[in-house]
Amino acid sequence: MAARAYDTIRSMVENLDGTMVYQRKGYRYGAWIIRIDGKEAVLKAAGNQSFPELDNLHLPRHPNPKHWNDYWRELLPDAEKRLLQMLR
């Protein structure tokens, strides 16, 4: 089975009993909407193959990454903490 977009983050959100849904309508380049424990984060695409807030939860492949393909699938050790700080 092929990996879903941002699969490692989706799994983390689902393990926290949350949801992560991609929505195109209403956003120029689309957005991921993450909901956990009554809180929400709307993370918009930058339009250059990047969701900066989500990309920054992954280990970079090289210095100065610019889009999703410049990151490994592996999450940073504090990715969960960073994600929870994005929620309002």
Backbone as a chain_set.jsonl record, in Angstrom:
{"seq": "MAARAYDTIRSMVENLDGTMVYQRKGYRYGAWIIRIDGKEAVLKAAGNQSFPELDNLHLPRHPNPKHWNDYWRELLPDAEKRLLQMLR", "coords": {"N": [[0.851, -1.185, 0.0], [0.568, 2.188, -0.854], [2.105, 5.005, 0.699], [0.314, 7.46, 2.542], [-0.147, 11.003, 2.073], [1.817, 12.868, 4.25], [1.816, 10.836, 6.142], [3.111, 9.916, 8.523], [2.606, 11.969, 10.305], [-0.176, 11.986, 10.296], [-0.641, 9.492, 11.477], [0.367, 9.979, 14.048], [-1.435, 11.96, 14.915], [-3.844, 10.485, 14.845], [-3.231, 8.564, 16.776], [-3.434, 10.135, 18.976], [-6.101, 10.314, 19.255], [-7.217, 12.071, 17.407], [-8.125, 13.937, 14.39], [-7.133, 14.309, 10.98], [-7.559, 16.04, 8.192], [-7.537, 16.669, 4.733], [-8.32, 19.59, 2.968], [-9.411, 21.116, 0.113], [-11.216, 22.998, -0.962], [-11.953, 26.391, -0.496], [-9.437, 27.215, 0.144], [-6.521, 28.519, -1.287], [-4.329, 26.845, -2.139], [-4.985, 24.592, -0.805], [-5.448, 22.942, 2.408], [-4.486, 21.393, 5.485], [-6.486, 20.203, 8.024], [-6.375, 19.849, 11.351], [-7.606, 18.252, 14.167], [-7.7, 17.886, 17.616], [-8.743, 16.804, 20.697], [-10.774, 18.822, 20.978], [-9.475, 21.062, 20.051], [-8.053, 22.958, 17.319], [-6.106, 23.133, 14.301], [-5.402, 24.868, 11.379], [-3.645, 24.296, 8.652], [-2.144, 25.726, 6.079], [-1.265, 25.205, 2.626], [1.766, 26.239, 1.076], [2.019, 26.615, -1.596], [4.162, 25.77, -3.006], [4.792, 23.058, -3.163], [4.7, 22.513, -0.445], [3.852, 22.311, 2.971], [4.574, 24.198, 5.282], [4.456, 24.148, 8.212], [3.883, 21.471, 8.746], [5.93, 20.164, 7.352], [8.134, 20.996, 8.824], [8.031, 19.367, 11.025], [9.346, 17.114, 10.456], [12.5, 15.374, 9.97], [15.03, 17.16, 8.324], [16.363, 16.569, 5.04], [18.573, 17.848, 4.083], [20.501, 20.913, 4.581], [18.609, 23.962, 4.732], [15.908, 23.243, 3.659], [13.236, 23.327, 1.23], [10.793, 22.326, 0.243], [8.32, 19.631, 0.567], [9.667, 17.291, -0.266], [12.219, 17.609, 0.591], [12.568, 16.609, 3.061], [12.924, 13.884, 5.386], [10.867, 11.003, 6.015], [10.814, 10.499, 8.669], [9.97, 11.667, 11.904], [10.781, 14.558, 13.916], [12.236, 14.35, 17.22], [10.716, 15.847, 19.059], [8.293, 16.225, 17.787], [5.558, 15.687, 18.394], [5.038, 17.387, 20.576], [5.501, 19.882, 19.325], [3.463, 19.835, 17.408], [1.139, 19.81, 19.03], [1.366, 22.343, 20.124], [0.613, 23.935, 18.022], [-2.116, 23.837, 17.93], [-5.259, 25.434, 18.534]], "CA": [[0.0, 0.0, 0.0], [1.337, 3.426, -0.939], [1.981, 5.879, 1.871], [-0.538, 8.632, 2.386], [0.564, 12.259, 2.301], [2.065, 13.187, 5.661], [1.346, 9.653, 6.855], [3.647, 9.824, 9.888], [1.893, 12.951, 11.137], [-1.545, 11.472, 10.434], [-0.619, 8.418, 12.472], [0.549, 10.602, 15.354], [-2.713, 12.605, 15.247], [-4.812, 9.431, 15.118], [-2.859, 7.965, 18.064], [-3.897, 11.082, 19.998], [-7.562, 10.34, 19.06], [-7.568, 13.249, 16.63], [-8.367, 13.771, 12.958], [-6.341, 15.133, 10.071], [-8.298, 15.987, 6.935], [-7.121, 17.635, 3.715], [-9.448, 20.307, 2.368], [-9.005, 21.984, -1.0], [-12.185, 24.08, -1.121], [-11.831, 27.501, 0.434], [-8.023, 27.535, 0.329], [-5.885, 28.647, -2.6], [-3.557, 25.643, -2.454], [-5.428, 23.522, 0.071], [-5.037, 23.026, 3.808], [-4.732, 20.269, 6.376], [-7.194, 20.611, 9.232], [-6.081, 18.886, 12.409], [-8.405, 18.457, 15.382], [-7.36, 16.993, 18.721], [-9.263, 17.2, 22.007], [-11.533, 20.067, 20.899], [-8.651, 22.141, 19.518], [-7.903, 22.835, 15.874], [-5.077, 23.861, 13.56], [-5.596, 24.889, 9.937], [-2.298, 24.462, 8.123], [-2.308, 25.993, 4.649], [-0.153, 24.946, 1.72], [2.483, 27.443, 0.666], [1.942, 26.735, -3.047], [5.43, 25.34, -3.594], [4.936, 21.679, -2.683], [5.093, 22.624, 0.953], [3.034, 22.695, 4.106], [5.727, 24.484, 6.152], [4.301, 23.704, 9.601], [3.969, 20.01, 8.762], [7.27, 19.784, 6.918], [9.079, 21.276, 9.908], [7.957, 18.321, 12.04], [10.179, 16.02, 9.95], [13.941, 15.593, 9.877], [15.397, 17.629, 6.982], [17.339, 15.768, 4.298], [19.761, 18.675, 3.881], [20.286, 22.267, 5.102], [17.724, 24.86, 3.975], [14.865, 22.577, 2.862], [12.261, 24.259, 0.66], [9.492, 21.687, 0.021], [8.114, 18.366, 1.268], [10.613, 16.259, -0.661], [13.505, 17.908, 1.232], [12.508, 16.062, 4.421], [12.741, 12.448, 5.559], [9.554, 10.651, 6.595], [10.995, 10.404, 10.117], [9.619, 12.879, 12.645], [11.695, 15.059, 14.934], [11.922, 13.776, 18.532], [9.7, 16.639, 19.747], [7.228, 16.533, 16.819], [4.242, 15.704, 19.04], [4.967, 18.627, 21.352], [5.363, 20.982, 18.362], [2.116, 19.75, 16.828], [0.155, 20.234, 20.037], [1.498, 23.793, 20.297], [-0.053, 24.581, 16.878], [-3.571, 23.768, 18.107], [-5.915, 26.517, 19.281]], "C": [[0.89, 1.239, 0.0], [1.09, 4.275, 0.307], [1.065, 7.061, 1.547], [0.317, 9.881, 2.596], [0.639, 12.536, 3.794], [1.581, 12.05, 6.573], [1.848, 9.57, 8.297], [2.938, 10.801, 10.823], [0.453, 12.499, 11.343], [-1.609, 10.389, 11.502], [-0.483, 8.986, 13.879], [-0.77, 11.245, 15.811], [-3.752, 11.547, 15.622], [-4.515, 8.726, 16.437], [-3.261, 8.85, 19.235], [-5.421, 11.248, 19.944], [-8.031, 11.59, 18.34], [-7.842, 12.9, 15.185], [-7.486, 14.733, 12.18], [-6.944, 14.974, 8.69], [-7.772, 17.069, 5.987], [-8.362, 18.267, 3.114], [-8.919, 21.264, 1.312], [-9.906, 23.221, -1.083], [-11.993, 25.148, -0.037], [-10.4, 27.94, 0.703], [-7.334, 27.531, -1.027], [-5.147, 27.374, -3.017], [-3.956, 24.448, -1.594], [-4.891, 23.704, 1.486], [-5.311, 21.698, 4.494], [-5.405, 20.827, 7.619], [-7.02, 19.496, 10.251], [-6.902, 19.247, 13.631], [-8.018, 17.393, 16.408], [-7.949, 17.594, 19.985], [-9.938, 18.574, 21.995], [-10.742, 21.263, 20.388], [-8.381, 21.878, 18.043], [-6.714, 23.642, 15.367], [-5.419, 23.748, 12.081], [-4.243, 25.251, 9.336], [-2.372, 24.539, 6.604], [-1.048, 25.665, 3.862], [0.47, 26.265, 1.3], [2.452, 27.633, -0.852], [3.223, 26.313, -3.749], [5.775, 23.923, -3.138], [5.35, 21.664, -1.22], [3.914, 22.984, 1.847], [4.058, 22.961, 5.205], [5.601, 23.963, 7.58], [4.42, 22.184, 9.719], [5.368, 19.54, 8.363], [8.276, 19.941, 8.051], [8.977, 20.3, 11.08], [8.829, 17.117, 11.674], [11.656, 16.392, 9.985], [14.283, 16.067, 8.462], [16.447, 16.716, 6.344], [18.657, 16.525, 4.128], [19.49, 20.066, 4.446], [19.368, 23.065, 4.162], [16.694, 24.146, 3.099], [13.805, 23.579, 2.411], [10.881, 23.647, 0.433], [9.485, 20.301, 0.631], [9.159, 17.314, 0.937], [12.01, 16.479, -0.068], [13.564, 17.394, 2.666], [12.402, 14.544, 4.366], [11.333, 12.206, 6.107], [9.627, 10.61, 8.113], [10.708, 11.745, 10.797], [10.723, 13.279, 13.612], [11.302, 14.475, 16.287], [10.814, 14.534, 19.274], [8.526, 17.014, 18.84], [5.849, 16.604, 17.473], [4.057, 16.996, 19.837], [4.756, 19.824, 20.427], [3.96, 21.009, 17.755], [1.077, 20.261, 17.813], [0.209, 21.744, 20.288], [0.823, 24.564, 19.156], [-1.563, 24.673, 17.079], [-4.088, 24.928, 18.922], [-7.275, 26.052, 19.73]], "O": [[1.851, 1.322, 0.765], [0.003, 4.257, 0.885], [1.054, 7.579, 0.43], [1.375, 9.819, 3.222], [-0.361, 12.447, 4.506], [1.012, 12.291, 7.638], [1.094, 9.195, 9.195], [2.701, 10.494, 11.991], [-0.082, 12.617, 12.445], [-2.519, 10.373, 12.33], [-1.15, 8.519, 14.803], [-1.169, 11.088, 16.965], [-4.463, 11.705, 16.614], [-5.44, 8.328, 17.145], [-3.411, 8.37, 20.359], [-5.97, 12.194, 20.51], [-9.11, 12.111, 18.623], [-7.801, 11.734, 14.791], [-7.142, 15.817, 12.653], [-6.856, 13.906, 8.084], [-7.587, 18.221, 6.377], [-9.331, 17.581, 2.79], [-8.079, 22.118, 1.595], [-9.426, 24.342, -1.251], [-11.888, 24.851, 1.153], [-10.171, 28.924, 1.407], [-7.551, 26.623, -1.829], [-5.329, 26.887, -4.133], [-3.316, 23.399, -1.66], [-3.997, 24.515, 1.727], [-6.24, 20.975, 4.135], [-4.942, 21.811, 8.197], [-7.454, 18.362, 10.045], [-6.902, 20.393, 14.08], [-8.007, 16.194, 16.127], [-7.689, 18.752, 20.31], [-9.707, 19.392, 22.885], [-11.281, 22.367, 20.3], [-8.464, 20.743, 17.573], [-6.364, 24.684, 15.92], [-5.694, 22.655, 11.586], [-3.761, 26.373, 9.493], [-2.63, 23.541, 5.931], [0.073, 25.818, 4.348], [-0.215, 27.281, 1.184], [2.82, 28.699, -1.345], [3.352, 26.484, -4.961], [6.916, 23.637, -2.774], [6.23, 20.906, -0.812], [3.096, 23.843, 1.519], [4.381, 22.061, 5.979], [6.555, 23.389, 8.106], [4.993, 21.674, 10.682], [5.919, 18.623, 8.973], [9.168, 19.108, 8.215], [9.755, 20.395, 12.03], [9.024, 16.213, 12.487], [12.015, 17.569, 10.025], [13.865, 15.436, 7.491], [17.307, 16.165, 7.031], [19.723, 15.917, 4.041], [18.342, 20.373, 4.765], [19.368, 22.854, 2.95], [16.618, 24.424, 1.903], [13.511, 24.548, 3.111], [9.888, 24.374, 0.43], [10.5, 19.836, 1.151], [9.503, 16.51, 1.804], [12.885, 15.625, -0.212], [14.499, 17.706, 3.403], [11.855, 13.986, 3.415], [10.693, 13.131, 6.609], [8.594, 10.68, 8.778], [11.137, 12.803, 10.337], [11.5, 12.44, 14.067], [10.135, 14.135, 16.483], [10.057, 13.931, 20.034], [7.84, 18.005, 19.092], [5.054, 17.484, 17.144], [3.0, 17.623, 19.758], [3.925, 20.687, 20.711], [3.352, 22.069, 17.609], [0.222, 21.068, 17.448], [-0.807, 22.349, 20.629], [0.495, 25.738, 19.323], [-2.217, 25.508, 16.454], [-3.45, 25.362, 19.881], [-8.002, 26.806, 20.378]]}, "num_chains": 1, "name": "protein.A"}
